[in-house]
């Protein structure tokens, strides 16, 4: 019984890594689609979102089935409940990558938000989000606490770029169409939220590894920072 | 043992209703703060968000403790897992109400996004979101399937208004400052997401009551509609 349980928990971990790999590939492709107005890539991201949703559903069913059949307690229970939460977070990250691709597709053959400083800032945000995607995959593979800490501290980069994007958009000297202003605000919001979810994954893994509730409390208070969303 | 379990499940339900009441009050006040540039109300919403987060944490601890001590199966297990998910959704709805209040506070003493048609559309969105908040409280109290269905179909109203807000903002004949354009896009996104979360609550409750998995599958695919976010 115990052996089967261990195998099932391992499978849950592998499914989460696989889900994260799909999500990471989605944000990578969405970033390139944005940069190069690449319609094919954008559509790949949009179509692939379904498979992320399918993995989420498999993980959730498996987790609930584990709870029912194995009735885990203590650490085992914490692992299963965390898997349920991580799957929801990874699914949202996949959605946000898809939203970025949606904007790239919607503006094709033009490049979305493509003008001057605001475009550079957005591309920096997208690249930073791609980095978060890669780090989240690695974190789920390794449970490396140093990596979790670095995902969390790196989120400041995204928040700072997000702030800057508002400053540029509000600067009347910047030559921008209304569509470009709308794109910068939407894309900035998607990418900033993507980063927040990365931080949420990092904190949940830290909590799982260390059992330190301080992080879990901070998580509730901080994953949607008050100051960075409404400029 | 069974009697205690029943009491604890009931307490979980009461805590969810209480959390929903706080969330509903937050979106009501945020709507008025937006309409009247009411700084006091906006700050009340921002300050009150902490108590929503606290209730979420209490619910989550209680749910995990229930899983560990009572090891529920079948319907009981489904109720506890649903409580965990509903608390996360209600917390996000509270965050989104706070973001609306953040924008109202940030523009004070001006009225945020206050010009012409786009302002009217946003206020309609905010009022519709308030209605969703009230309906979610009632749904958690009653588990009324007709109400769940009406929350879901009413979400089209929010999506349509959201589409309209983009049309107006992109119309160069509309006299809008850049700050107003930014506000319309941000507030529109917050309020549209608020509605999506309301639909998610409605579907989870329907699933809990009927055990109908069709809804649960639709939930994954549809809570973040592909067509309404990036116009």
Coordinates of N, CA, C and O in Angstrom, one line a residue, chain A residues 5-143:
Chain A
X5 N 1.4 4.2 -2.9 CA 1.2 5.6 -2.6 C 2.5 6.4 -3.0 O 2.3 7.5 -3.6
X6 N 3.6 5.9 -2.7 CA 4.9 6.6 -3.1 C 4.9 6.8 -4.6 O 5.3 7.9 -5.1
X7 N 4.6 5.7 -5.3 CA 4.6 5.8 -6.8 C 3.6 6.9 -7.3 O 3.9 7.6 -8.2
X8 N 2.5 6.9 -6.6 CA 1.4 7.8 -7.1 C 1.8 9.3 -6.8 O 1.6 10.2 -7.6
X9 N 2.5 9.5 -5.7 CA 2.9 10.8 -5.4 C 4.0 11.3 -6.4 O 4.0 12.4 -6.8
X10 N 4.9 10.3 -6.7 CA 5.9 10.6 -7.7 C 5.3 11.0 -9.1 O 5.7 11.9 -9.7
X11 N 4.3 10.2 -9.4 CA 3.6 10.5 -10.7 C 3.0 11.9 -10.7 O 3.0 12.6 -11.7
X12 N 2.4 12.3 -9.6 CA 1.8 13.6 -9.4 C 2.9 14.7 -9.7 O 2.7 15.7 -10.4
X13 N 4.1 14.4 -9.1 CA 5.2 15.3 -9.3 C 5.6 15.4 -10.7 O 5.9 16.5 -11.3
X14 N 5.7 14.3 -11.4 CA 6.1 14.2 -12.8 C 5.0 15.0 -13.7 O 5.4 15.7 -14.6
X15 N 3.8 14.8 -13.3 CA 2.7 15.5 -14.1 C 2.8 17.0 -13.9 O 2.6 17.8 -14.9
X16 N 3.2 17.4 -12.7 CA 3.3 18.9 -12.5 C 4.5 19.4 -13.3 O 4.4 20.5 -13.9
X17 N 5.6 18.7 -13.4 CA 6.7 19.1 -14.2 C 6.3 19.2 -15.6 O 6.6 20.2 -16.3
X18 N 5.6 18.2 -16.1 CA 5.2 18.2 -17.5 C 4.3 19.4 -17.8 O 4.4 20.0 -18.8
X19 N 3.4 19.7 -16.9 CA 2.5 20.8 -17.0 C 3.3 22.1 -17.1 O 3.1 23.0 -17.9
X20 N 4.3 22.2 -16.2 CA 5.1 23.4 -16.2 C 5.9 23.5 -17.5 O 6.1 24.6 -18.0
X21 N 6.4 22.4 -18.0 CA 7.1 22.5 -19.3 C 6.2 23.0 -20.4 O 6.7 23.8 -21.2
X22 N 5.0 22.6 -20.5 CA 4.1 23.1 -21.5 C 3.9 24.6 -21.3 O 3.9 25.4 -22.2
X23 N 3.7 25.0 -20.0 CA 3.5 26.4 -19.7 C 4.7 27.2 -20.1 O 4.6 28.3 -20.7
X24 N 5.9 26.7 -19.8 CA 7.2 27.4 -20.1 C 7.3 27.6 -21.6 O 7.7 28.6 -22.1
X25 N 7.0 26.5 -22.3 CA 7.1 26.6 -23.8 C 6.1 27.6 -24.3 O 6.4 28.3 -25.3
X26 N 4.9 27.7 -23.7 CA 3.9 28.6 -24.2 C 4.4 30.1 -24.0 O 4.3 30.9 -24.9
X27 N 5.0 30.4 -22.9 CA 5.4 31.8 -22.7 C 6.7 32.1 -23.5 O 6.8 33.2 -24.0
X28 N 7.5 31.1 -23.8 CA 8.6 31.3 -24.7 C 8.1 31.7 -26.1 O 8.6 32.6 -26.7
X29 N 7.2 30.8 -26.6 CA 6.7 31.1 -27.9 C 5.9 32.4 -28.0 O 5.9 33.1 -29.0
X30 N 5.1 32.7 -26.9 CA 4.3 33.9 -27.0 C 5.3 35.1 -27.0 O 5.0 36.1 -27.7
X31 N 6.4 35.0 -26.3 CA 7.4 36.1 -26.4 C 7.9 36.3 -27.8 O 8.0 37.5 -28.3
X32 N 8.3 35.2 -28.4 CA 8.8 35.3 -29.8 C 7.7 35.8 -30.7 O 7.9 36.7 -31.6
X33 N 6.5 35.3 -30.5 CA 5.3 35.7 -31.4 C 5.1 37.3 -31.3 O 4.8 37.9 -32.3
X34 N 5.3 37.8 -30.1 CA 5.1 39.2 -29.8 C 6.3 40.0 -30.5 O 6.0 41.0 -31.1
X35 N 7.5 39.5 -30.4 CA 8.6 40.2 -30.9 C 8.6 40.2 -32.4 O 9.0 41.2 -33.0
X36 N 8.2 39.1 -33.1 CA 8.4 39.0 -34.5 C 7.0 39.0 -35.2 O 7.0 38.7 -36.4
X37 N 5.9 39.3 -34.5 CA 4.6 39.2 -35.2 C 4.5 37.8 -35.9 O 4.1 37.8 -37.1
X38 N 4.8 36.8 -35.2 CA 4.8 35.4 -35.8 C 3.4 34.8 -35.5 O 3.2 34.3 -34.5
X39 N 2.6 34.8 -36.6 CA 1.2 34.3 -36.4 C 1.2 32.8 -36.1 O 0.4 32.3 -35.3
X40 N 2.1 32.0 -36.8 CA 2.1 30.6 -36.6 C 2.4 30.2 -35.1 O 1.7 29.4 -34.5
X41 N 3.4 30.9 -34.6 CA 3.8 30.6 -33.2 C 2.6 31.0 -32.2 O 2.3 30.3 -31.3
X42 N 2.0 32.2 -32.5 CA 0.9 32.7 -31.7 C -0.2 31.6 -31.6 O -0.7 31.3 -30.6
X43 N -0.5 31.1 -32.8 CA -1.6 30.1 -32.9 C -1.2 28.8 -32.2 O -2.0 28.1 -31.7
X44 N 0.1 28.4 -32.3 CA 0.5 27.2 -31.6 C 0.3 27.4 -30.1 O -0.2 26.4 -29.4
X45 N 0.6 28.5 -29.6 CA 0.4 28.8 -28.1 C -1.1 28.6 -27.8 O -1.5 28.0 -26.8
X46 N -1.9 29.3 -28.6 CA -3.4 29.3 -28.4 C -3.9 27.9 -28.4 O -4.7 27.4 -27.5
X47 N -3.5 27.1 -29.4 CA -4.0 25.7 -29.6 C -3.5 24.8 -28.4 O -4.2 23.9 -28.0
X48 N -2.3 25.1 -28.0 CA -1.6 24.2 -27.0 C -2.2 24.4 -25.6 O -2.0 23.5 -24.7
X49 N -2.9 25.5 -25.4 CA -3.5 25.7 -24.0 C -4.4 24.6 -23.6 O -4.4 24.3 -22.4
X50 N -5.1 24.0 -24.5 CA -6.0 22.9 -24.2 C -5.2 21.7 -23.5 O -5.7 21.1 -22.5
X51 N -4.0 21.4 -24.0 CA -3.3 20.3 -23.4 C -2.9 20.6 -21.9 O -2.8 19.8 -21.1
X52 N -2.6 21.9 -21.7 CA -2.3 22.3 -20.3 C -3.5 22.1 -19.4 O -3.4 21.5 -18.3
X53 N -4.7 22.5 -19.9 CA -5.9 22.3 -19.1 C -6.1 20.8 -18.9 O -6.6 20.4 -17.8
X54 N -5.8 20.0 -19.9 CA -6.0 18.5 -19.7 C -5.1 18.0 -18.6 O -5.5 17.1 -17.8
X55 N -3.9 18.4 -18.6 CA -3.0 17.9 -17.6 C -3.5 18.3 -16.2 O -3.4 17.6 -15.2
X56 N -3.9 19.6 -16.1 CA -4.5 20.1 -14.8 C -5.6 19.2 -14.3 O -5.6 18.8 -13.2
X57 N -6.5 18.8 -15.2 CA -7.6 18.0 -14.8 C -7.1 16.6 -14.4 O -7.6 16.1 -13.4
X58 N -6.1 16.1 -15.1 CA -5.6 14.7 -14.7 C -5.0 14.8 -13.3 O -5.2 14.0 -12.4
X59 N -4.2 15.9 -13.0 CA -3.6 16.1 -11.7 C -4.6 16.2 -10.6 O -4.5 15.5 -9.6
X60 N -5.7 17.0 -10.9 CA -6.7 17.2 -9.9 C -7.4 15.9 -9.6 O -7.7 15.6 -8.4
X61 N -7.8 15.2 -10.6 CA -8.5 13.9 -10.4 C -7.6 12.9 -9.6 O -8.1 12.3 -8.7
X62 N -6.4 12.9 -10.0 CA -5.4 12.0 -9.3 C -5.2 12.4 -7.9 O -5.2 11.5 -7.0
X63 N -5.2 13.7 -7.6 CA -4.9 14.1 -6.2 C -6.2 13.8 -5.4 O -6.0 13.3 -4.2
X64 N -7.3 14.1 -5.9 CA -8.6 13.8 -5.1 C -8.7 12.3 -4.9 O -9.1 11.8 -3.8
X65 N -8.4 11.5 -5.9 CA -8.5 10.1 -5.8 C -7.5 9.5 -4.7 O -7.8 8.7 -3.9
X66 N -6.3 10.1 -4.7 CA -5.3 9.8 -3.7 C -5.8 10.1 -2.3 O -5.6 9.3 -1.4
X67 N -6.4 11.3 -2.1 CA -7.0 11.6 -0.8 C -8.0 10.6 -0.4 O -8.1 10.2 0.8
X68 N -8.9 10.2 -1.4 CA -9.9 9.3 -1.0 C -9.4 7.9 -0.7 O -9.9 7.3 0.3
X69 N -8.5 7.4 -1.5 CA -8.0 6.0 -1.3 C -7.0 5.8 -0.2 O -6.9 4.9 0.5
X70 N -6.0 6.8 -0.2 CA -4.9 6.6 0.7 C -5.0 7.4 2.0 O -4.2 7.1 2.9
X71 N -5.9 8.4 2.1 CA -6.1 9.2 3.3 C -4.8 9.6 3.9 O -4.5 9.3 5.1
X72 N -4.0 10.3 3.2 CA -2.7 10.7 3.7 C -2.8 11.7 4.9 O -3.8 12.4 5.0
X73 N -1.8 11.7 5.7 CA -1.8 12.7 6.8 C -0.4 13.4 6.8 O 0.5 13.0 6.0
X74 N -0.2 14.4 7.6 CA 1.1 15.1 7.8 C 1.7 15.5 6.5 O 1.0 16.1 5.6
X75 N 2.9 15.2 6.3 CA 3.6 15.7 5.1 C 3.0 15.2 3.8 O 2.8 16.0 2.8
X76 N 2.6 14.0 3.8 CA 2.0 13.4 2.6 C 0.7 14.2 2.2 O 0.5 14.5 1.0
X77 N -0.1 14.5 3.2 CA -1.3 15.3 2.9 C -0.9 16.7 2.4 O -1.5 17.2 1.4
X78 N 0.1 17.3 2.9 CA 0.6 18.6 2.5 C 1.0 18.6 1.0 O 0.8 19.5 0.3
X79 N 1.7 17.5 0.7 CA 2.1 17.3 -0.7 C 1.0 17.3 -1.7 O 0.9 18.0 -2.7
X80 N -0.1 16.5 -1.3 CA -1.2 16.4 -2.2 C -2.0 17.7 -2.3 O -2.4 18.1 -3.5
X81 N -2.2 18.3 -1.2 CA -2.9 19.6 -1.3 C -2.1 20.6 -2.1 O -2.7 21.4 -2.8
X82 N -0.8 20.6 -1.9 CA 0.0 21.6 -2.7 C -0.1 21.3 -4.1 O -0.1 22.2 -5.0
X83 N -0.1 20.0 -4.5 CA -0.2 19.7 -5.9 C -1.5 20.2 -6.5 O -1.5 20.8 -7.6
X84 N -2.6 20.2 -5.8 CA -3.9 20.7 -6.2 C -3.7 22.2 -6.5 O -4.3 22.8 -7.4
X85 N -3.0 22.9 -5.6 CA -2.9 24.3 -5.7 C -1.9 24.7 -6.8 O -2.1 25.7 -7.6
X86 N -0.8 24.0 -6.9 CA 0.1 24.3 -8.0 C -0.5 24.1 -9.4 O -0.2 24.8 -10.3
X87 N -1.3 23.0 -9.5 CA -1.9 22.8 -10.8 C -2.8 24.0 -11.2 O -2.8 24.4 -12.4
X88 N -3.5 24.6 -10.3 CA -4.3 25.7 -10.6 C -3.5 26.9 -11.0 O -3.8 27.7 -11.9
X89 N -2.4 27.1 -10.3 CA -1.5 28.2 -10.6 C -0.8 28.1 -12.0 O -0.8 29.0 -12.8
X90 N -0.3 26.9 -12.3 CA 0.3 26.6 -13.6 C -0.7 26.8 -14.7 O -0.4 27.3 -15.8
X91 N -2.0 26.4 -14.4 CA -3.0 26.6 -15.4 C -3.2 28.1 -15.7 O -3.3 28.5 -16.9
X92 N -3.2 28.9 -14.7 CA -3.4 30.4 -14.9 C -2.2 30.9 -15.7 O -2.3 31.8 -16.5
X93 N -1.0 30.4 -15.4 CA 0.2 30.9 -16.1 C 0.1 30.6 -17.6 O 0.4 31.4 -18.5
X94 N -0.4 29.4 -17.9 CA -0.7 29.0 -19.3 C -1.7 29.9 -19.9 O -1.5 30.3 -21.1
X95 N -2.8 30.2 -19.2 CA -3.8 31.1 -19.7 C -3.2 32.5 -20.1 O -3.5 33.1 -21.1
X96 N -2.3 33.0 -19.2 CA -1.7 34.3 -19.4 C -0.8 34.3 -20.6 O -0.8 35.3 -21.4
X97 N 0.0 33.2 -20.8 CA 0.8 33.1 -22.0 C -0.1 33.1 -23.2 O 0.2 33.8 -24.2
X98 N -1.3 32.4 -23.1 CA -2.2 32.4 -24.2 C -2.7 33.8 -24.5 O -2.9 34.2 -25.7
X99 N -3.0 34.6 -23.5 CA -3.5 36.0 -23.7 C -2.5 36.8 -24.4 O -2.8 37.6 -25.3
X100 N -1.2 36.6 -24.0 CA -0.1 37.4 -24.8 C -0.2 37.0 -26.2 O -0.1 37.8 -27.1
X101 N -0.3 35.7 -26.5 CA -0.3 35.2 -27.9 C -1.6 35.7 -28.6 O -1.5 36.1 -29.8
X102 N -2.7 35.8 -27.9 CA -3.9 36.4 -28.4 C -3.7 37.8 -28.9 O -4.2 38.1 -30.0
X103 N -3.0 38.6 -28.2 CA -2.7 40.0 -28.6 C -1.9 40.0 -29.8 O -2.1 40.7 -30.8
X104 N -0.8 39.1 -29.8 CA 0.1 39.1 -31.0 C -0.7 38.7 -32.2 O -0.5 39.3 -33.3
X105 N -1.6 37.7 -32.1 CA -2.4 37.3 -33.2 C -3.3 38.3 -33.7 O -3.5 38.6 -34.9
X106 N -3.9 39.0 -32.7 CA -4.9 40.1 -33.0 C -4.4 41.2 -33.8 O -5.1 41.9 -34.6
X107 N -3.0 41.5 -33.6 CA -2.4 42.6 -34.3 C -1.8 42.2 -35.6 O -1.3 43.1 -36.4
X108 N -1.6 40.9 -35.8 CA -0.9 40.5 -37.1 C -1.5 41.1 -38.3 O -2.7 41.2 -38.4
X109 N -0.8 41.5 -39.3 CA 0.6 41.4 -39.5 C 1.5 42.5 -38.8 O 2.7 42.5 -39.0
X110 N 0.8 43.4 -38.1 CA 1.6 44.4 -37.3 C 2.2 43.7 -36.1 O 1.7 42.6 -35.7
X111 N 3.2 44.4 -35.5 CA 3.7 43.9 -34.2 C 2.9 44.7 -33.1 O 2.7 45.9 -33.2
X112 N 2.4 43.9 -32.2 CA 1.6 44.5 -31.1 C 2.4 45.5 -30.3 O 3.6 45.2 -30.0
X113 N 1.8 46.6 -29.9 CA 2.4 47.6 -29.0 C 3.8 48.1 -29.5 O 4.6 48.5 -28.8
X114 N 4.0 48.0 -30.9 CA 5.3 48.2 -31.4 C 5.7 49.7 -31.6 O 5.6 50.1 -32.7
X115 N 6.1 50.4 -30.7 CA 6.6 51.7 -30.9 C 7.5 52.1 -29.7 O 7.1 52.1 -28.6
X116 N 8.7 52.4 -30.1 CA 9.6 53.1 -29.1 C 9.8 52.4 -27.8 O 9.9 51.2 -27.7
X117 N 9.9 53.2 -26.7 CA 10.4 52.7 -25.4 C 9.4 51.7 -24.8 O 9.8 50.8 -24.2
X118 N 8.1 52.0 -25.0 CA 7.1 51.1 -24.4 C 7.2 49.6 -24.9 O 7.1 48.7 -24.2
X119 N 7.5 49.6 -26.2 CA 7.7 48.2 -26.8 C 8.9 47.5 -26.3 O 8.9 46.3 -25.9
X120 N 10.0 48.3 -26.1 CA 11.2 47.7 -25.5 C 11.0 47.2 -24.1 O 11.4 46.1 -23.7
X121 N 10.2 48.0 -23.3 CA 9.9 47.6 -22.0 C 9.1 46.3 -22.0 O 9.3 45.4 -21.2
X122 N 8.1 46.3 -22.8 CA 7.2 45.1 -22.9 C 8.0 43.8 -23.3 O 7.8 42.7 -22.7
X123 N 8.9 44.0 -24.3 CA 9.7 42.8 -24.7 C 10.6 42.4 -23.5 O 10.8 41.2 -23.3
X124 N 11.1 43.3 -22.8 CA 11.9 43.0 -21.6 C 11.0 42.2 -20.6 O 11.5 41.2 -20.0
X125 N 9.8 42.7 -20.4 CA 8.9 42.0 -19.5 C 8.6 40.6 -20.0 O 8.6 39.6 -19.2
X126 N 8.4 40.4 -21.3 CA 8.1 39.1 -21.8 C 9.3 38.1 -21.6 O 9.1 37.0 -21.3
X127 N 10.5 38.7 -21.9 CA 11.7 37.8 -21.7 C 11.9 37.5 -20.2 O 12.2 36.3 -19.9
X128 N 11.6 38.4 -19.4 CA 11.7 38.1 -17.9 C 10.7 37.0 -17.5 O 10.9 36.1 -16.7
X129 N 9.5 37.1 -18.1 CA 8.4 36.1 -17.8 C 8.9 34.8 -18.3 O 8.6 33.7 -17.7
X130 N 9.5 34.7 -19.5 CA 10.0 33.5 -20.0 C 11.0 32.9 -19.1 O 11.0 31.6 -18.8
X131 N 11.8 33.7 -18.5 CA 12.8 33.2 -17.5 C 12.1 32.6 -16.3 O 12.5 31.6 -15.8
X132 N 11.1 33.3 -15.9 CA 10.3 32.8 -14.7 C 9.8 31.4 -15.1 O 9.8 30.4 -14.3
X133 N 9.2 31.2 -16.3 CA 8.7 29.9 -16.7 C 9.8 28.8 -16.6 O 9.5 27.8 -16.1
X134 N 10.9 29.1 -17.2 CA 12.0 28.2 -17.1 C 12.4 27.8 -15.7 O 12.6 26.6 -15.3
X135 N 12.5 28.8 -14.8 CA 12.9 28.6 -13.4 C 11.8 27.8 -12.7 O 12.2 27.0 -11.8
X136 N 10.6 28.0 -13.0 CA 9.5 27.2 -12.3 C 9.6 25.7 -12.7 O 9.5 24.9 -11.8
X137 N 9.9 25.4 -14.0 CA 10.1 24.0 -14.3 C 11.3 23.4 -13.5 O 11.1 22.4 -12.9
X138 N 12.4 24.2 -13.5 CA 13.6 23.7 -12.7 C 13.3 23.5 -11.2 O 13.7 22.5 -10.6
X139 N 12.5 24.5 -10.7 CA 12.2 24.4 -9.3 C 11.3 23.2 -9.0 O 11.5 22.5 -7.9
X140 N 10.3 22.9 -9.8 CA 9.5 21.7 -9.6 C 10.3 20.4 -9.7 O 10.0 19.4 -9.1
X141 N 11.4 20.5 -10.6 CA 12.2 19.3 -10.7 C 13.1 19.1 -9.5 O 13.4 17.9 -9.1
X142 N 13.6 20.2 -8.9 CA 14.7 20.1 -7.9 C 14.3 20.4 -6.5 O 15.0 20.1 -5.6
X143 N 13.2 21.2 -6.3 CA 12.8 21.7 -5.0 C 14.0 22.5 -4.4 O 14.1 22.6 -3.2

